[in-house]
PDB file of C-alpha atoms in Angstrom:
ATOM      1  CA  UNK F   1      62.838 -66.680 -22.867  1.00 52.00           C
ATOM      2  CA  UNK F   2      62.469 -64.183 -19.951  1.00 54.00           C
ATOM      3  CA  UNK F   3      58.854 -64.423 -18.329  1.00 57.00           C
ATOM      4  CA  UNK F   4      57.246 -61.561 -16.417  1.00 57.00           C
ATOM      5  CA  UNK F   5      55.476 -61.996 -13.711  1.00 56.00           C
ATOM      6  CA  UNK F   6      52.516 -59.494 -13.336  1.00 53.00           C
ATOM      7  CA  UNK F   7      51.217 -57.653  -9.994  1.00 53.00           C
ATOM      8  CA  UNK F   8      47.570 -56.888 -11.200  1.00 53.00           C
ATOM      9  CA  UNK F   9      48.239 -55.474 -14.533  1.00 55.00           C
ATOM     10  CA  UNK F  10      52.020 -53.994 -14.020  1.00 55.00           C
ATOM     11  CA  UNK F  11      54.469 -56.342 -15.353  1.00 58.00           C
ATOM     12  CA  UNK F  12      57.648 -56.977 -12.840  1.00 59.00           C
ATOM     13  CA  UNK F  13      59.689 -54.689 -14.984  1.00 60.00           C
ATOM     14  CA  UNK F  14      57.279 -51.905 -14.300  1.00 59.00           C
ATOM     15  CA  UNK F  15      57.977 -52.020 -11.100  1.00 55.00           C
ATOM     16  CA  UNK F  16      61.331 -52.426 -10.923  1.00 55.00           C
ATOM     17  CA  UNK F  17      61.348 -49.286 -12.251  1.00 51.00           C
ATOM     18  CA  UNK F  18      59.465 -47.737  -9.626  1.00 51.00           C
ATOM     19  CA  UNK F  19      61.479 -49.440  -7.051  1.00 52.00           C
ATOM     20  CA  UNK F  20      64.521 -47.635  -7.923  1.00 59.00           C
ATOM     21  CA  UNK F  21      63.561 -44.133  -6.939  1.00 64.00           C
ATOM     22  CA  UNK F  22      63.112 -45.150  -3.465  1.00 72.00           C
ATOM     23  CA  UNK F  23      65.270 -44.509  -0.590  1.00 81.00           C
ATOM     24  CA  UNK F  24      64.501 -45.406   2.796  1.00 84.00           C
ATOM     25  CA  UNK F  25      64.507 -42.653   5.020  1.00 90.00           C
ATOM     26  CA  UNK F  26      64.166 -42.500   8.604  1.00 94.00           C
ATOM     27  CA  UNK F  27      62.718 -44.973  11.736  1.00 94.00           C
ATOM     28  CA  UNK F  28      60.902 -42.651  14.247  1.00 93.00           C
ATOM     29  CA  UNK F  29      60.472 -43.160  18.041  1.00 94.00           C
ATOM     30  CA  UNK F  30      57.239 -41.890  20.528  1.00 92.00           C
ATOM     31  CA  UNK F  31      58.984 -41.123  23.747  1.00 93.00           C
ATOM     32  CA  UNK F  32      57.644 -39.368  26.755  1.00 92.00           C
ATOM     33  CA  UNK F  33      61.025 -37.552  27.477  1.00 95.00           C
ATOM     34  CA  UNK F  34      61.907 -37.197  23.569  1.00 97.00           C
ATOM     35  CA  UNK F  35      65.772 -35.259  24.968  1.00 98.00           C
ATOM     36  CA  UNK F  36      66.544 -37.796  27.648  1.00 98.00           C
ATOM     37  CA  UNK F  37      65.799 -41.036  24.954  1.00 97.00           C
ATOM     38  CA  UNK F  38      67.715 -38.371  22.324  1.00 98.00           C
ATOM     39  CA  UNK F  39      70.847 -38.510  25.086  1.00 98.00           C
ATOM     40  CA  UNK F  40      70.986 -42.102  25.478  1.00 98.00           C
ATOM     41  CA  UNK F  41      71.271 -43.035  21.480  1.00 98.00           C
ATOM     42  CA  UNK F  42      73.813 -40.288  21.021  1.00 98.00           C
ATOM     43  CA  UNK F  43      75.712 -41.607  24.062  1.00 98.00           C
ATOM     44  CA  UNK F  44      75.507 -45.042  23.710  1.00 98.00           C
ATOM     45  CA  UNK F  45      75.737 -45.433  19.404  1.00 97.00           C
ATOM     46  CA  UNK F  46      77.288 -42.220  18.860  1.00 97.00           C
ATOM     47  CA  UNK F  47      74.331 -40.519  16.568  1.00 97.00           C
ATOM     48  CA  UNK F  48      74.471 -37.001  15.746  1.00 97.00           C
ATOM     49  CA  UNK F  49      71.383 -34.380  16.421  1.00 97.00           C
ATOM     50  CA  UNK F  50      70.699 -33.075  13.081  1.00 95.00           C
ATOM     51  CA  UNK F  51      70.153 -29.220  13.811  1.00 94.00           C
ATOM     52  CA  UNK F  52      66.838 -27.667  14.217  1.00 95.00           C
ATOM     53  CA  UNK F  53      64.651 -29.009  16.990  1.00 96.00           C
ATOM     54  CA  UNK F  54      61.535 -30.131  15.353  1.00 95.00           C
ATOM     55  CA  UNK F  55      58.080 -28.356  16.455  1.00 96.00           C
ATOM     56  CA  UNK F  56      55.642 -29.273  14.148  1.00 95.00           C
ATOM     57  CA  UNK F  57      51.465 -28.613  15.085  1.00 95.00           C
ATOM     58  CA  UNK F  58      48.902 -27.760  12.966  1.00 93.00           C
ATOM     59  CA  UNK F  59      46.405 -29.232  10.347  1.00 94.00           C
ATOM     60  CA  UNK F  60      48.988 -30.393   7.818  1.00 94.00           C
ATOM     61  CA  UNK F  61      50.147 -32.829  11.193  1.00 92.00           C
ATOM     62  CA  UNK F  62      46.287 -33.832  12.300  1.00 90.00           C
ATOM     63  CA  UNK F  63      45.975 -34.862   8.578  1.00 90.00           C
ATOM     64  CA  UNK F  64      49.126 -36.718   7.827  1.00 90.00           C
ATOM     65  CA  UNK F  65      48.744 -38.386  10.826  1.00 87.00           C
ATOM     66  CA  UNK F  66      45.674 -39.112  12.043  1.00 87.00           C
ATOM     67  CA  UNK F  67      45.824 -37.594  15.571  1.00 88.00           C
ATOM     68  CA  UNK F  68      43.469 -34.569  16.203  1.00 90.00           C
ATOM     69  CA  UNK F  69      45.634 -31.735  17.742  1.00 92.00           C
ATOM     70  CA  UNK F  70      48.668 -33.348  16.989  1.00 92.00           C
ATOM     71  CA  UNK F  71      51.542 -31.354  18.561  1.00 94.00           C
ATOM     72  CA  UNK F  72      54.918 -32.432  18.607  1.00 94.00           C
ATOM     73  CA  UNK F  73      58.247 -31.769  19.097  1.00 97.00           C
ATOM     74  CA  UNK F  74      62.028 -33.744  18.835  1.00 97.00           C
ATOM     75  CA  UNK F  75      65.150 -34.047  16.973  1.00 98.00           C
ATOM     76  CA  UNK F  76      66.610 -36.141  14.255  1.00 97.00           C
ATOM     77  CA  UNK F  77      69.561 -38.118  14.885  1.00 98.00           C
ATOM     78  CA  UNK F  78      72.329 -39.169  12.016  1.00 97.00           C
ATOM     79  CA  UNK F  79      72.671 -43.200  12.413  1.00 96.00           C
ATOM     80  CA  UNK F  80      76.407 -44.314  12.645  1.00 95.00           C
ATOM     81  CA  UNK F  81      78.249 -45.298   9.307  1.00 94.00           C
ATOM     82  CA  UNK F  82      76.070 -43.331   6.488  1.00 92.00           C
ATOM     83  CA  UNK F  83      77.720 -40.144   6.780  1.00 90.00           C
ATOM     84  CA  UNK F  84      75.859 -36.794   6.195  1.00 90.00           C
ATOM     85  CA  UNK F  85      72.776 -38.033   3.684  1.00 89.00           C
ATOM     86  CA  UNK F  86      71.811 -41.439   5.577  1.00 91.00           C
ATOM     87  CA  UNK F  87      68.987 -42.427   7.357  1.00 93.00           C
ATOM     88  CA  UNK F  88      68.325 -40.800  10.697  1.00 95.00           C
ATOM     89  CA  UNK F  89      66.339 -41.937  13.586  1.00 96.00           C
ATOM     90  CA  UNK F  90      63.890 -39.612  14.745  1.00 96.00           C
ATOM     91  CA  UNK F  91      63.141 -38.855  18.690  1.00 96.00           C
ATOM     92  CA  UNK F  92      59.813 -37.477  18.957  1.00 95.00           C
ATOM     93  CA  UNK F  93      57.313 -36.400  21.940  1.00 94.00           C
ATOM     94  CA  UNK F  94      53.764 -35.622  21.018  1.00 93.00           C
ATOM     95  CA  UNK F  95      52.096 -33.134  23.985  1.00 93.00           C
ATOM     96  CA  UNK F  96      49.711 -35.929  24.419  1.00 89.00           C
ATOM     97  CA  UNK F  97      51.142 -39.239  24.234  1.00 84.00           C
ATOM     98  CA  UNK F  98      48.183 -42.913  24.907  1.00 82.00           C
ATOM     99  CA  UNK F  99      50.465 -44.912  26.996  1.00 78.00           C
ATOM    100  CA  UNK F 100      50.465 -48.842  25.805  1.00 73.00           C
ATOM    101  CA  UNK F 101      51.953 -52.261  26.777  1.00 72.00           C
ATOM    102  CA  UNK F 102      55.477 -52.847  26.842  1.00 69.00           C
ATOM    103  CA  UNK F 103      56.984 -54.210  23.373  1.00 69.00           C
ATOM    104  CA  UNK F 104      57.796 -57.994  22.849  1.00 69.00           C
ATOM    105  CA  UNK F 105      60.091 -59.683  20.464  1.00 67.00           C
ATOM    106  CA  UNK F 106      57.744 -61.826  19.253  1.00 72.00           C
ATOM    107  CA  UNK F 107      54.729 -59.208  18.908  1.00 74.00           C
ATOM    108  CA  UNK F 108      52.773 -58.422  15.605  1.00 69.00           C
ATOM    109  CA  UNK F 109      54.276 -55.063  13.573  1.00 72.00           C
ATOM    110  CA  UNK F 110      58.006 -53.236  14.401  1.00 79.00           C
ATOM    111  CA  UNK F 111      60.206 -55.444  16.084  1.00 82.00           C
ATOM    112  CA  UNK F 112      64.109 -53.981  16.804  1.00 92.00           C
ATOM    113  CA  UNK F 113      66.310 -52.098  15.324  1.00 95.00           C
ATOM    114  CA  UNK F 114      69.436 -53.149  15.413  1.00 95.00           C
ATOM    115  CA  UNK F 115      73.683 -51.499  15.542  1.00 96.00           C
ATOM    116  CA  UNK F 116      76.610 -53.784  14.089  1.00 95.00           C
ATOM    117  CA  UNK F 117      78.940 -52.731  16.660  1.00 95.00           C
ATOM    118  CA  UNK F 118      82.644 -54.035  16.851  1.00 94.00           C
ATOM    119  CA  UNK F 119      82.287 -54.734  21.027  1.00 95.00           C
ATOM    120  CA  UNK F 120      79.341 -56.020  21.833  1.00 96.00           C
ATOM    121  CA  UNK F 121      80.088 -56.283  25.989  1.00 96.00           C
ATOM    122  CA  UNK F 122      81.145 -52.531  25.558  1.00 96.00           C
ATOM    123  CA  UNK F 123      78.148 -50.991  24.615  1.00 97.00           C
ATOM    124  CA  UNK F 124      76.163 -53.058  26.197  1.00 97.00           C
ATOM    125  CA  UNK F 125      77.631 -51.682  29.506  1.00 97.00           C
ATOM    126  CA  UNK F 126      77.293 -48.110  27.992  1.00 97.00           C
ATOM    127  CA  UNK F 127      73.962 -48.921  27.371  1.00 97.00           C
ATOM    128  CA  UNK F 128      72.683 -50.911  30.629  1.00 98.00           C
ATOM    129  CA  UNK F 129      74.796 -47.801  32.228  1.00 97.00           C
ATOM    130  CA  UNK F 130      72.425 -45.162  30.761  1.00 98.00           C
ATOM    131  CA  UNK F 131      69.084 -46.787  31.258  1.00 97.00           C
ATOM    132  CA  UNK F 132      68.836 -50.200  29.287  1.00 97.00           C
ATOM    133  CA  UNK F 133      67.396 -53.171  29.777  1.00 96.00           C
ATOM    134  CA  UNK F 134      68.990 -56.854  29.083  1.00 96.00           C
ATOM    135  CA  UNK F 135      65.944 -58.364  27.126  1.00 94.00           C
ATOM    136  CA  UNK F 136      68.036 -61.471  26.376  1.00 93.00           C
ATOM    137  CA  UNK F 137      71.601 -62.550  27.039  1.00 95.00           C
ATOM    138  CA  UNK F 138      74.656 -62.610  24.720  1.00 95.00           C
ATOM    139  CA  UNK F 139      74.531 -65.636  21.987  1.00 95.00           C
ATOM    140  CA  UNK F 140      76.409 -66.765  18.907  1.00 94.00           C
ATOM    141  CA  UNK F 141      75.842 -69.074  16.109  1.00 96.00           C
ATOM    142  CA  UNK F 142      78.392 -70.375  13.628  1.00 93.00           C
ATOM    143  CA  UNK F 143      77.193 -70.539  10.184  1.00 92.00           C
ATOM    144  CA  UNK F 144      78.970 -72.796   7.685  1.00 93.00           C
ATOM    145  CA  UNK F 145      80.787 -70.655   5.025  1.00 91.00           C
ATOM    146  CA  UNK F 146      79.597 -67.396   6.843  1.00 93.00           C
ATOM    147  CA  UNK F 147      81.152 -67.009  10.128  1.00 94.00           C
ATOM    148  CA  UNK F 148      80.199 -66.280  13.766  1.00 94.00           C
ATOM    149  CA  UNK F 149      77.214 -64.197  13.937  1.00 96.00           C
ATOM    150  CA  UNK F 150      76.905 -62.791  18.064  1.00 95.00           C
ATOM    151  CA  UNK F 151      74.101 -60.909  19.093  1.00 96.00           C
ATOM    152  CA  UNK F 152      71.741 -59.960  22.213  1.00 95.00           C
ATOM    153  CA  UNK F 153      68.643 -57.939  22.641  1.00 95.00           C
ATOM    154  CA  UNK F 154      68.497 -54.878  25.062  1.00 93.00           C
ATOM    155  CA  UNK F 155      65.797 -52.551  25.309  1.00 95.00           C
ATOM    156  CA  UNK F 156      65.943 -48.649  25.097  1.00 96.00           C
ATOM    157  CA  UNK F 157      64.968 -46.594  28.441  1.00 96.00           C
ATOM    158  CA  UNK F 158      61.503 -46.320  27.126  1.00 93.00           C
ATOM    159  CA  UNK F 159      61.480 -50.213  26.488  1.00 91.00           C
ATOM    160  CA  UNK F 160      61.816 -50.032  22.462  1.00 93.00           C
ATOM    161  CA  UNK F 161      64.008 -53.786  21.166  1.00 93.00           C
ATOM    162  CA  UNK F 162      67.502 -52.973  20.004  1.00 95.00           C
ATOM    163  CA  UNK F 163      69.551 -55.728  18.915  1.00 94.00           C
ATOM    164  CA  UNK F 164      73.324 -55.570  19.330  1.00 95.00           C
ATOM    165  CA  UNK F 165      75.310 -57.524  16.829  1.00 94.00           C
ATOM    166  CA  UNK F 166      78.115 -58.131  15.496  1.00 95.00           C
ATOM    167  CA  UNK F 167      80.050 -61.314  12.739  1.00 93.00           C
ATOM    168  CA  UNK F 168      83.271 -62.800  12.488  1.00 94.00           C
TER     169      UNK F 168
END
């Protein structure tokens, strides 16, 4: 006998449902330079500007968002290994920007993202060559009946957690 477990009053199958006609979309960054931060992703993991420029202002943006006289302007970049319809990561400035604390590993909300790359010491150079930051320094674990999972945490020009990994 199957049993359904309930959220409020929508049984699990409900939701399931529901589940399916999501997709996830994109992960945006707040730069202060939003073309130099663009540069160093496409440099150092290869991502793609998706063509136009983005210049969005207006009500429609102060609503959605939350920020009176939001004005704003970037690009969106194609991740690595999705092809033409996959996620992208947008690079965005707003004309006024609140500065805040640097970003820890450990802090409450967003943490990294992170690229599978094949050579880990390679882009690592690439990236400590165009303006990152070693957070941490380059570990592996072996996992029984998995493999050897390497990985080290760098941070973006702008100080945003990327994770460089990689398993064999």
């Amino acid at each position: 006998m199957q049993k359904n477990l309930t959220f409020n009053t929508v049984t699990y199958n409900q939701v399931k449902i529901y589940i399916m006609n999501i997709k996830y979309a994109h992960t945006n960054i707040i730069t202060k330079d939003w073309k130099e931060l663009a540069r160093f992703y496409e440099i150092v993991f290869n991502c793609i500007a998706v063509p136009p420029i983005r210049k969005y202002q207006g009500e429609w943006l102060e609503k959605g968002t939350g920020v009176f006289g939001a004005n704003l302007q970037g690009v969106q970049l194609r991740l690595p290994g999705y092809g033409d319809n996959g996620p992208t990561l947008e690079i965005y400035q707003y004309s006024e920007m609140i500065n805040a604390e640097r970003q820890l590993a450990n802090q409450k909300g967003f943490g990294h993202i992170a690229f599978k790359v094949e050579d880990i010491a390679g882009v690592l150079a690439i990236a400590l060559k165009n303006g990152a930051s070693k957070i941490g320094e380059l570990s592996e674990h072996h996992f029984d009946n998995i493999g050897v999972f390497r990985f080290i945490y760098i941070s973006d020009p702008d100080g945003n957690i990327i994770e460089l990994l990689n398993w064999s």
